Amino acid sequence: MAENAGFISVPWGQHKLGAMYNTPFPSISRPKCIGVCSINASREFVDDASCASYLAGQPWPPLPFDLNGGIEDVIRKPVENGKRDLEIMLTYIKQHQKELLRQSSSDARNLRLDSDFVTLRGILRQIMCLQYDNRSFRVKATLLNGNVYMCKEETPEQQLENANMSRAQRVMCSWGFKFEQYLTSAQAQGKPVTNVPVNEAEEFMGVYRTNLAGILMLYGAELDCVDSKEPVDFKDCRVLDSLKFVELKTSVFNMNPHQIRTFKSFKSANWWSQSFLVGITTLYVGLRDTKGMLQRIDEIDVATLARNKPWSASAMAWYLEQFLRNLKKLLVNINDPFAVVQVTFLNKHASYEVLRGPEHQILPNWYRDLLKTRS
């Protein structure tokens, strides 16, 4: 029987920035997109591709262009807890239960997924980068019918950081959304529409499967746009798996030495892992000055991000694999479908606490009912 509190073993010391790391990359299948959905302006789940965007046909708007356009009228994404992101995935599973759910081999009265983990790409990315990051991070997980469901939870440090975010910081966050507006269109080969406020609440999400060293994962990932000259039938799974999605990023034009070090040690690792987890091979990076004027657009091959960097892509993948494997082992030992394990990464430790009670649940009752589980 597992303790109600303790530590999860993760390889914090396996690699230090700049050191050699010779362990080969763990086996991993190519991430496969099995479906898509949208989150509309009201933050409601929509089982279609209505929020999808296409990479706009070139030539793009002439440079430089102003990322501050319409900044006062931006429609910002409301503050939500991590359970809400997971619930979007659960709603997708409900809508596609015929394809995704099957009888549990251990109890025919219950249904389960062909996955060890159900989560979000952003959580996997952050876990991969944790060994190089001193900031705190927290997840909650529960085991139901053999599947681990995992969402994020804000730490006190993150809550304080978000509460104290300055207007200038919020504006810089909005620059990234405005850059997306300049480079995307609602139609294939369409032109960008940049004279309307950016709606940061809308999302287009892909649902992916992959196998990391025997750990099967099902996760959602927000996608910026698809690079296609023809309209896409997002309902066709064969088409989905062959699409070329691209990521759009903004960064600093003419970086100073500190910014260059930060990019090489941290930001490039985040960009690489985010793209790697969904099989994206191309980034378009808008380089902007301190006033939000975009000066240049670079096309970057994602594979080059991992070259000649102080971090190790292999170490990041092994860190994720070890954490997921040991987290599931802990949950299996706890053997309680209503127990929630809260894991806090802080000061090079991954401490856990077992939480019980309705106030701690991360799975809504309707989802438990869907899987025929009763308390």
mmCIF file with all atom_site columns, C-alpha atoms in Angstrom, residues 4 63 66 112 118 160 201 211 221 238 271 350 368:
data_model
loop_
_atom_site.group_PDB
_atom_site.id
_atom_site.type_symbol
_atom_site.label_atom_id
_atom_site.label_alt_id
_atom_site.label_comp_id
_atom_site.label_asym_id
_atom_site.label_entity_id
_atom_site.label_seq_id
_atom_site.pdbx_PDB_ins_code
_atom_site.Cartn_x
_atom_site.Cartn_y
_atom_site.Cartn_z
_atom_site.occupancy
_atom_site.B_iso_or_equiv
_atom_site.pdbx_formal_charge
_atom_site.auth_seq_id
_atom_site.auth_comp_id
_atom_site.auth_asym_id
_atom_site.auth_atom_id
_atom_site.pdbx_PDB_model_num
ATOM 1  C CA . ASN A 1 4   ? -0.305  9.211  1.464   1.00 0.00 ? 4   ASN A CA 1
ATOM 2  C CA . LEU A 1 63  ? 7.293   44.242 -43.167 1.00 0.00 ? 63  LEU A CA 1
ATOM 3  C CA . ASP A 1 66  ? 2.609   46.514 -36.013 1.00 0.00 ? 66  ASP A CA 1
ATOM 4  C CA . ARG A 1 112 ? -11.583 2.006  -20.773 1.00 0.00 ? 112 ARG A CA 1
ATOM 5  C CA . VAL A 1 118 ? -4.922  10.950 -21.039 1.00 0.00 ? 118 VAL A CA 1
ATOM 6  C CA . LEU A 1 160 ? 1.408   35.076 -7.546  1.00 0.00 ? 160 LEU A CA 1
ATOM 7  C CA . ALA A 1 201 ? -10.286 32.580 -26.341 1.00 0.00 ? 201 ALA A CA 1
ATOM 8  C CA . ASN A 1 211 ? 3.803   5.309  -27.712 1.00 0.00 ? 211 ASN A CA 1
ATOM 9  C CA . ALA A 1 221 ? -2.761  19.930 -28.406 1.00 0.00 ? 221 ALA A CA 1
ATOM 10 C CA . ARG A 1 238 ? -6.447  9.432  -43.426 1.00 0.00 ? 238 ARG A CA 1
ATOM 11 C CA . TRP A 1 271 ? 9.852   25.081 -28.806 1.00 0.00 ? 271 TRP A CA 1
ATOM 12 C CA . ALA A 1 350 ? 8.865   15.648 -7.210  1.00 0.00 ? 350 ALA A CA 1
ATOM 13 C CA . ARG A 1 368 ? -17.406 8.412  -14.541 1.00 0.00 ? 368 ARG A CA 1
#
